[in-house]
CSV table of C-alpha atoms in Angstrom, one decimal:
chain,number,residue,atom,x,y,z
A,1,MET,CA,-27.2,34.0,-5.1
A,2,SER,CA,-24.9,33.7,-2.2
A,3,THR,CA,-22.4,30.9,-2.0
A,4,ALA,CA,-24.1,29.3,1.0
A,5,ALA,CA,-27.4,29.3,-1.0
A,6,VAL,CA,-25.7,27.7,-4.0
A,7,LEU,CA,-24.3,24.9,-1.9
A,8,ASP,CA,-27.5,24.3,0.0
A,9,TRP,CA,-29.7,24.2,-3.1
A,10,GLY,CA,-27.3,22.3,-5.3
A,11,LEU,CA,-26.4,19.7,-2.8
A,12,GLY,CA,-30.1,19.4,-1.8
A,13,LEU,CA,-30.9,18.6,-5.4
A,14,ALA,CA,-28.1,16.0,-5.6
A,15,GLN,CA,-29.5,14.4,-2.5
A,16,GLY,CA,-33.0,14.4,-4.0
A,17,MET,CA,-31.7,12.6,-7.1
A,18,LEU,CA,-29.9,10.0,-4.9
A,19,VAL,CA,-33.1,9.4,-2.9
A,20,LEU,CA,-34.9,8.9,-6.2
A,21,ALA,CA,-32.3,6.4,-7.2
A,22,MET,CA,-32.9,4.6,-3.8
A,23,ALA,CA,-36.6,4.5,-4.6
A,24,LEU,CA,-35.9,2.9,-8.0
A,25,ALA,CA,-33.6,0.3,-6.3
A,26,THR,CA,-36.3,-0.4,-3.7
A,27,TRP,CA,-38.9,-0.9,-6.5
A,28,ARG,CA,-36.6,-3.5,-8.1
A,29,MET,CA,-36.0,-5.1,-4.7
A,30,LEU,CA,-39.8,-5.5,-4.1
A,31,ARG,CA,-40.7,-6.4,-7.6
A,32,GLY,CA,-38.2,-9.1,-8.2
A,33,PRO,CA,-38.9,-11.2,-10.3
A,34,ARG,CA,-36.2,-13.5,-9.1
A,35,ALA,CA,-34.1,-13.6,-5.9
A,36,GLN,CA,-31.0,-12.3,-7.6
A,37,ASP,CA,-32.9,-9.3,-8.9
A,38,ARG,CA,-33.9,-8.5,-5.3
A,39,ILE,CA,-30.4,-8.8,-4.0
A,40,LEU,CA,-29.1,-6.5,-6.8
A,41,GLY,CA,-31.8,-4.0,-5.8
A,42,LEU,CA,-30.7,-4.2,-2.2
A,43,ASP,CA,-27.0,-3.7,-3.2
A,44,THR,CA,-27.9,-0.6,-5.3
A,45,LEU,CA,-30.0,0.7,-2.4
A,46,TYR,CA,-27.0,0.5,0.0
A,47,LEU,CA,-24.7,2.1,-2.6
A,48,ASN,CA,-27.0,5.1,-3.2
A,49,GLY,CA,-27.8,5.4,0.5
A,50,MET,CA,-24.1,5.6,1.2
A,51,LEU,CA,-23.6,8.3,-1.5
A,52,ALA,CA,-26.6,10.2,-0.1
A,53,ILE,CA,-24.9,10.2,3.4
A,54,VAL,CA,-21.7,11.6,1.8
A,55,VAL,CA,-23.7,14.4,0.2
A,56,HIS,CA,-25.5,15.1,3.5
A,57,GLY,CA,-22.1,15.4,5.2
A,58,MET,CA,-21.1,17.9,2.5
A,59,ARG,CA,-24.3,19.9,3.1
A,60,THR,CA,-23.7,20.1,6.8
A,61,GLY,CA,-20.0,20.8,6.2
A,62,SER,CA,-18.9,18.3,8.9
A,63,GLY,CA,-16.6,15.3,8.5
A,64,LEU,CA,-18.7,13.3,11.0
A,65,TYR,CA,-20.7,11.5,8.3
A,66,PHE,CA,-17.6,9.9,6.9
A,67,GLU,CA,-17.7,7.0,9.4
A,68,ALA,CA,-21.5,6.5,8.9
A,69,ALA,CA,-20.9,6.2,5.1
A,70,LEU,CA,-18.0,3.8,5.5
A,71,ILE,CA,-19.9,1.6,7.9
A,72,LEU,CA,-23.0,1.5,5.7
A,73,GLY,CA,-20.7,0.5,2.8
A,74,MET,CA,-19.2,-2.3,4.8
A,75,ILE,CA,-22.6,-3.6,6.0
A,76,GLY,CA,-23.9,-3.4,2.4
A,77,PHE,CA,-20.9,-5.4,1.2
A,78,THR,CA,-21.3,-8.1,3.9
A,79,ALA,CA,-25.0,-8.4,3.3
A,80,THR,CA,-24.8,-8.8,-0.4
A,81,VAL,CA,-22.0,-11.3,-0.2
A,82,ALA,CA,-23.8,-13.4,2.4
A,83,LEU,CA,-27.1,-13.3,0.4
A,84,ALA,CA,-25.3,-14.3,-2.9
A,85,LYS,CA,-23.6,-17.1,-1.1
A,86,PHE,CA,-26.9,-18.2,0.3
A,87,LEU,CA,-28.4,-18.3,-3.3
A,88,MET,CA,-25.5,-20.5,-4.5
A,89,GLN,CA,-25.5,-23.1,-1.7
A,90,GLY,CA,-28.6,-22.5,0.4
A,91,GLU,CA,-26.3,-22.2,3.5
A,92,VAL,CA,-24.7,-19.0,4.7
A,93,ILE,CA,-22.1,-20.7,6.8
A,94,GLN,CA,-20.5,-23.9,5.8
B,1,MET,CA,-13.6,29.1,7.7
B,2,ASN,CA,-17.2,28.0,7.3
B,3,ALA,CA,-19.2,27.1,4.2
B,4,ALA,CA,-20.5,30.7,3.8
B,5,ALA,CA,-17.0,32.1,3.3
B,6,LEU,CA,-16.2,29.7,0.4
B,7,PRO,CA,-15.2,31.4,-2.9
B,8,ALA,CA,-17.9,31.3,-5.5
B,9,TRP,CA,-16.0,29.2,-8.0
B,10,ALA,CA,-15.4,26.5,-5.4
B,11,ALA,CA,-19.1,26.4,-4.4
B,12,TRP,CA,-20.2,26.1,-8.1
B,13,LEU,CA,-17.5,23.4,-8.8
B,14,VAL,CA,-18.5,21.4,-5.7
B,15,VAL,CA,-22.2,21.6,-6.7
B,16,ALA,CA,-21.4,20.6,-10.3
B,17,LEU,CA,-19.4,17.6,-9.2
B,18,ALA,CA,-22.1,16.4,-6.8
B,19,LEU,CA,-24.9,16.9,-9.3
B,20,ALA,CA,-22.9,15.1,-12.1
B,21,GLY,CA,-22.2,12.2,-9.7
B,22,ALA,CA,-25.8,12.0,-8.6
B,23,SER,CA,-27.0,12.0,-12.2
B,24,VAL,CA,-24.7,9.1,-13.1
B,25,SER,CA,-25.9,7.1,-10.0
B,26,LEU,CA,-29.5,7.9,-10.9
B,27,THR,CA,-29.0,6.7,-14.5
B,28,GLY,CA,-27.6,3.5,-13.1
B,29,ALA,CA,-30.6,3.0,-10.8
B,30,LEU,CA,-32.9,3.8,-13.8
B,31,GLY,CA,-31.1,1.0,-15.7
B,32,LEU,CA,-32.1,-1.4,-13.0
B,33,ILE,CA,-35.7,-0.6,-14.1
B,34,ARG,CA,-35.3,-0.3,-17.8
B,35,LEU,CA,-33.1,-3.1,-18.8
B,36,ARG,CA,-34.9,-6.4,-19.6
B,37,SER,CA,-32.9,-9.4,-18.3
B,38,PHE,CA,-31.0,-10.0,-15.1
B,39,TYR,CA,-27.6,-10.2,-16.8
B,40,GLU,CA,-28.2,-6.8,-18.4
B,41,ARG,CA,-29.3,-5.3,-15.1
B,42,VAL,CA,-26.2,-6.3,-13.2
B,43,HIS,CA,-24.3,-3.8,-15.3
B,44,ALA,CA,-26.4,-0.9,-14.2
B,45,PRO,CA,-25.3,-0.3,-10.5
B,46,THR,CA,-21.6,-0.2,-11.6
B,47,LEU,CA,-22.3,3.3,-13.0
B,48,GLY,CA,-22.9,4.6,-9.5
B,49,ALA,CA,-20.1,2.5,-8.0
B,50,THR,CA,-17.5,3.9,-10.4
B,51,LEU,CA,-18.0,7.3,-12.1
B,52,GLY,CA,-20.8,8.5,-9.8
B,53,MET,CA,-18.9,7.6,-6.7
B,54,ALA,CA,-15.7,9.2,-8.0
B,55,LEU,CA,-17.4,12.5,-8.9
B,56,ILE,CA,-19.3,12.8,-5.6
B,57,LEU,CA,-16.2,11.9,-3.5
B,58,SER,CA,-14.0,14.4,-5.3
B,59,GLY,CA,-16.7,17.1,-4.7
B,60,SER,CA,-16.7,16.1,-1.0
B,61,MET,CA,-12.9,16.1,-0.8
B,62,LEU,CA,-12.7,19.5,-2.4
B,63,LEU,CA,-15.4,21.0,-0.1
B,64,LEU,CA,-13.9,19.6,3.1
B,65,SER,CA,-10.4,20.7,2.0
B,66,MET,CA,-11.6,24.3,1.4
B,67,ILE,CA,-13.5,24.4,4.7
B,68,GLU,CA,-10.7,23.1,6.9
B,69,GLY,CA,-8.0,24.9,5.0
B,70,ARG,CA,-5.8,21.9,4.4
B,71,LEU,CA,-5.8,18.8,2.2
B,72,VAL,CA,-8.5,16.3,3.4
B,73,LEU,CA,-8.2,13.1,1.4
B,74,ARG,CA,-10.1,10.9,3.9
B,75,ASP,CA,-13.1,10.3,1.6
B,76,GLY,CA,-10.8,8.7,-0.9
B,77,LEU,CA,-10.7,5.7,1.4
B,78,ILE,CA,-14.4,5.1,0.7
B,79,GLY,CA,-13.5,5.1,-3.0
B,80,ILE,CA,-10.7,2.6,-2.5
B,81,PHE,CA,-13.0,0.4,-0.4
B,82,LEU,CA,-15.8,0.5,-3.0
B,83,THR,CA,-13.4,-0.2,-5.9
B,84,VAL,CA,-12.2,-3.3,-4.1
B,85,THR,CA,-15.6,-4.6,-2.9
B,86,THR,CA,-17.8,-4.0,-5.9
B,87,PRO,CA,-16.2,-6.7,-8.1
B,88,VAL,CA,-16.5,-9.2,-5.3
B,89,THR,CA,-20.3,-8.6,-4.8
B,90,LEU,CA,-21.2,-8.5,-8.5
B,91,LEU,CA,-19.0,-11.5,-9.3
B,92,LEU,CA,-20.6,-13.6,-6.5
B,93,LEU,CA,-24.1,-12.5,-7.5
B,94,ALA,CA,-23.5,-13.2,-11.2
B,95,ARG,CA,-22.1,-16.7,-10.4
B,96,ALA,CA,-25.1,-17.4,-8.1
B,97,ALA,CA,-27.5,-16.4,-10.9
B,98,ALA,CA,-25.6,-18.4,-13.5
B,99,TYR,CA,-25.6,-21.4,-11.2
B,100,ARG,CA,-29.4,-21.1,-10.6
B,101,ASP,CA,-30.2,-20.5,-14.2
B,102,ARG,CA,-28.2,-23.5,-15.4
B,103,HIS,CA,-29.6,-25.7,-12.6
B,104,GLU,CA,-33.2,-24.8,-13.6
B,105,GLY,CA,-32.5,-24.9,-17.3
B,106,GLN,CA,-33.7,-21.3,-17.8
B,107,ALA,CA,-33.5,-19.7,-21.3
B,108,GLY,CA,-30.7,-17.1,-21.4
B,109,ALA,CA,-28.6,-19.0,-19.0
B,110,PRO,CA,-24.8,-18.7,-19.6
B,111,PRO,CA,-23.1,-21.4,-21.6
B,112,GLU,CA,-21.6,-24.3,-19.7
B,113,MET,CA,-17.8,-24.2,-19.3
B,114,GLY,CA,-16.8,-27.3,-17.4
B,115,ASP,CA,-16.9,-27.4,-13.6
B,116,GLY,CA,-15.1,-24.1,-12.9
C,1,MET,CA,14.9,-5.7,4.5
C,2,SER,CA,12.8,-8.9,4.3
C,3,ARG,CA,13.2,-9.4,8.1
C,4,ILE,CA,11.9,-6.1,9.2
C,5,LEU,CA,9.6,-5.4,6.2
C,6,PRO,CA,8.3,-8.7,4.8
C,7,HIS,CA,5.6,-6.9,2.8
C,8,PRO,CA,6.8,-3.4,1.9
C,9,LEU,CA,3.8,-2.5,-0.2
C,10,LEU,CA,1.3,-3.5,2.6
C,11,SER,CA,3.3,-1.6,5.2
C,12,ALA,CA,3.3,1.6,3.0
C,13,GLY,CA,-0.5,1.2,2.4
C,14,LEU,CA,-1.3,0.7,6.1
C,15,GLY,CA,0.8,3.6,7.2
C,16,LEU,CA,-0.7,5.9,4.6
C,17,THR,CA,-4.3,4.8,5.5
C,18,TRP,CA,-3.6,5.5,9.1
C,19,LEU,CA,-2.4,9.0,8.3
C,20,LEU,CA,-5.4,9.7,6.1
C,21,LEU,CA,-7.8,8.6,8.9
C,22,ASN,CA,-6.0,10.7,11.5
C,23,ALA,CA,-5.2,13.8,9.5
C,24,PRO,CA,-3.6,16.3,10.1
C,25,PRO,CA,-0.3,14.4,10.6
C,26,THR,CA,1.0,15.4,14.0
C,27,PRO,CA,4.4,13.8,15.2
C,28,GLY,CA,2.4,11.4,17.5
C,29,ASN,CA,0.2,10.2,14.6
C,30,VAL,CA,3.3,9.7,12.3
C,31,LEU,CA,4.9,7.6,15.1
C,32,LEU,CA,1.7,5.5,15.4
C,33,ALA,CA,1.5,5.1,11.7
C,34,ILE,CA,5.1,3.8,11.5
C,35,LEU,CA,4.3,1.4,14.4
C,36,VAL,CA,1.2,0.1,12.7
C,37,ALA,CA,3.1,-0.3,9.4
C,38,LEU,CA,5.8,-2.3,11.1
C,39,ILE,CA,3.8,-4.5,13.4
C,40,VAL,CA,0.6,-5.4,11.5
C,41,PRO,CA,2.4,-7.0,8.4
C,42,THR,CA,4.1,-9.5,10.7
C,43,VAL,CA,0.7,-10.9,11.5
C,44,MET,CA,0.3,-11.6,7.8
C,45,ARG,CA,3.1,-14.2,8.2
C,46,ALA,CA,0.6,-16.6,9.6
C,47,LEU,CA,-1.4,-16.4,6.4
C,48,ARG,CA,1.7,-17.0,4.2
C,49,PRO,CA,0.7,-14.9,1.3
C,50,ARG,CA,2.8,-15.2,-1.9
C,51,PRO,CA,5.3,-12.3,-2.1
C,52,VAL,CA,4.2,-9.7,-4.6
C,53,ARG,CA,6.8,-8.4,-7.0
C,54,VAL,CA,5.7,-5.5,-9.2
C,55,ARG,CA,7.8,-5.1,-12.3
C,56,ALA,CA,7.6,-2.4,-15.0
C,57,PRO,CA,6.3,0.6,-13.1
C,58,GLY,CA,6.1,2.5,-16.5
C,59,THR,CA,3.6,-0.1,-17.8
C,60,LEU,CA,1.7,0.1,-14.5
C,61,ALA,CA,1.3,3.9,-14.9
C,62,ARG,CA,0.2,3.5,-18.5
C,63,LEU,CA,-2.3,0.8,-17.5
C,64,ILE,CA,-3.8,3.1,-14.9
C,65,VAL,CA,-4.3,5.9,-17.4
C,66,ILE,CA,-5.9,3.5,-19.9
C,67,VAL,CA,-8.2,2.1,-17.3
C,68,LEU,CA,-9.3,5.5,-16.1
C,69,TYR,CA,-10.0,6.6,-19.7
C,70,ASP,CA,-12.0,3.4,-20.4
C,71,MET,CA,-13.9,3.8,-17.2
C,72,VAL,CA,-15.2,7.2,-18.1
C,73,ARG,CA,-15.9,6.2,-21.7
C,74,SER,CA,-17.8,3.0,-20.9
C,75,ASN,CA,-19.8,4.8,-18.2
C,76,ILE,CA,-21.0,7.2,-21.0
C,77,ASP,CA,-21.7,4.3,-23.3
C,78,VAL,CA,-23.8,2.4,-20.8
C,79,ALA,CA,-25.6,5.6,-19.7
C,80,ARG,CA,-26.5,6.1,-23.4
C,81,ILE,CA,-27.9,2.6,-23.6
C,82,ILE,CA,-29.9,3.0,-20.5
C,83,LEU,CA,-31.4,6.4,-21.5
C,84,GLY,CA,-32.2,4.9,-25.0
C,85,LEU,CA,-29.9,7.3,-26.9
C,86,ARG,CA,-28.0,4.6,-28.7
C,87,ARG,CA,-29.2,4.0,-32.2
C,88,GLY,CA,-29.5,0.7,-34.0
C,89,GLU,CA,-29.8,-2.9,-32.9
C,90,ARG,CA,-28.1,-3.9,-29.7
C,91,ARG,CA,-27.1,-7.4,-28.8
C,92,THR,CA,-26.1,-8.6,-25.4
C,93,GLY,CA,-24.4,-11.9,-24.7
C,94,PHE,CA,-21.7,-14.0,-23.2
C,95,VAL,CA,-18.1,-13.9,-24.5
C,96,SER,CA,-15.6,-16.6,-23.7
C,97,ILE,CA,-12.0,-15.4,-23.5
C,98,PRO,CA,-9.0,-17.7,-23.2
C,99,LEU,CA,-6.6,-16.0,-20.7
C,100,ASP,CA,-2.8,-16.6,-20.5
C,101,LEU,CA,-2.6,-14.7,-17.2
C,102,ARG,CA,-2.2,-17.1,-14.2
C,103,GLU,CA,-0.9,-14.9,-11.4
C,104,PRO,CA,-3.7,-14.6,-8.8
C,105,LEU,CA,-3.1,-11.0,-8.0
C,106,GLY,CA,-3.0,-10.2,-11.8
C,107,LEU,CA,-6.4,-12.0,-12.2
C,108,ALA,CA,-7.8,-10.1,-9.2
C,109,ILE,CA,-6.8,-6.8,-10.7
C,110,LEU,CA,-8.2,-7.8,-14.1
C,111,SER,CA,-11.6,-8.6,-12.4
C,112,ILE,CA,-11.5,-5.1,-10.8
C,113,ILE,CA,-10.7,-3.5,-14.2
C,114,LEU,CA,-13.5,-5.4,-16.0
C,115,THR,CA,-16.1,-4.5,-13.3
C,116,GLY,CA,-14.9,-1.0,-13.0
C,117,THR,CA,-15.6,-0.5,-16.7
C,118,PRO,CA,-19.4,-0.8,-16.9
C,119,GLY,CA,-20.7,-2.9,-19.8
C,120,THR,CA,-18.5,-5.9,-19.0
C,121,LEU,CA,-19.1,-8.3,-16.2
C,122,TRP,CA,-16.9,-11.1,-15.0
C,123,VAL,CA,-19.2,-14.2,-14.6
C,124,GLN,CA,-16.9,-17.2,-14.2
C,125,TYR,CA,-13.3,-18.1,-14.5
C,126,ASP,CA,-12.0,-21.7,-14.9
C,127,SER,CA,-8.6,-22.0,-13.4
C,128,ASP,CA,-7.9,-25.3,-15.1
C,129,THR,CA,-8.4,-24.2,-18.7
C,130,GLY,CA,-7.8,-20.5,-18.0
C,131,ARG,CA,-11.1,-19.5,-19.8
C,132,LEU,CA,-13.0,-16.5,-18.6
C,133,LEU,CA,-16.7,-16.1,-19.2
C,134,LEU,CA,-17.6,-12.5,-19.6
C,135,HIS,CA,-21.0,-10.9,-20.1
C,136,VAL,CA,-21.0,-7.8,-22.3
C,137,LEU,CA,-23.9,-5.4,-22.5
C,138,ASP,CA,-23.1,-4.3,-26.1
C,139,ASP,CA,-21.8,-7.3,-28.0
C,140,THR,CA,-20.5,-5.9,-31.3
C,141,GLY,CA,-19.8,-9.4,-32.6
C,142,GLY,CA,-16.6,-10.9,-33.8
C,143,ASP,CA,-13.6,-11.0,-31.4
C,144,LYS,CA,-13.5,-7.3,-30.7
C,145,TRP,CA,-14.1,-7.9,-26.9
C,146,VAL,CA,-11.6,-10.7,-26.8
C,147,ARG,CA,-8.9,-8.5,-28.5
C,148,ARG,CA,-9.8,-5.6,-26.2
C,149,VAL,CA,-9.4,-7.5,-23.0
C,150,LYS,CA,-6.2,-9.3,-24.2
C,151,ASP,CA,-4.4,-6.4,-25.7
C,152,ARG,CA,-5.5,-3.5,-23.5
C,153,TYR,CA,-5.5,-5.2,-20.1
C,154,GLU,CA,-4.0,-8.7,-20.1
C,155,ARG,CA,-0.7,-8.0,-21.8
C,156,PRO,CA,0.3,-5.1,-19.5
C,157,LEU,CA,-0.7,-7.1,-16.5
C,158,MET,CA,1.5,-10.0,-17.6
C,159,GLU,CA,4.4,-7.6,-17.9
C,160,ILE,CA,3.7,-6.2,-14.4
C,161,PHE,CA,3.3,-9.6,-12.7
C,162,PRO,CA,5.6,-12.0,-14.5
């Protein structure tokens, strides 16, 4: 196998595993049973989505996906913090 | 230099790092399904946020450094960012869950410890 | 020193981050990095953060090695639990740990360490009594976890942030 094929297949497999992880997180998010379980599922979905973008950037060999991954990580962090705060007090801004 | 001109050892090492990291993250997500209570499940995503993230990012840093022919450490910033934010999210989520469980008198709620 | 560089660690971190984002370091980028490192920390004055003093760099280096080792080991432990490879009965529960560490930055780093090692989760900290409520995935019973947190992490942190 050529090196390009090794990279393409190996990184594609890693991407597939991360997408499967995203599917499991989505299942937990839809299934619940309680609100905190759903938020935990959403946080895991964001995390694995970010890692999948990093692997996609490796596969295309460009550094352009770095910003996308970083922004997704920041949005995921803000969303989870806001939702957890909402669970605690029932108000996002106070 | 493009990806095709990469030496074989580097390609295999990058693929091994990415696959190991993805397996750790997948195991974490599987824990989200398999573990029984919420407080057990909170531990699961940390697998992807620590070791899984570290392995994948080192693979990415190695690959980009080889392609560009110089040291590219930019992806390490994602690692630092995740290391600093993961405790905040999980801590807030655990506290919110503890607050709700105590408030509703659920079984398995954490013991009281003053007003904290 | 304190007039020009009120927060030397913050300046170094900002300059380094700037250079990492704008690699490769050309003379222009280095100049911008120095400017950012000098100007941005003065903004921090409005927030009046407590000055950070790091003592015992040797202890800090040893703590980093210990934490990295524990991170890999506890990742493997938790993965074994999730995949059902761990034999025997497993109990999970809350552990209450009396902490002597009061320095806010030290506590923040302790929370990062405890979250970074899967299997332990920081649930609640009471700043009046200094008690920390921890959830552990694999509660071996006794005061094993209390000893581990206090000896492995808390004591070095108290040496670093006196």
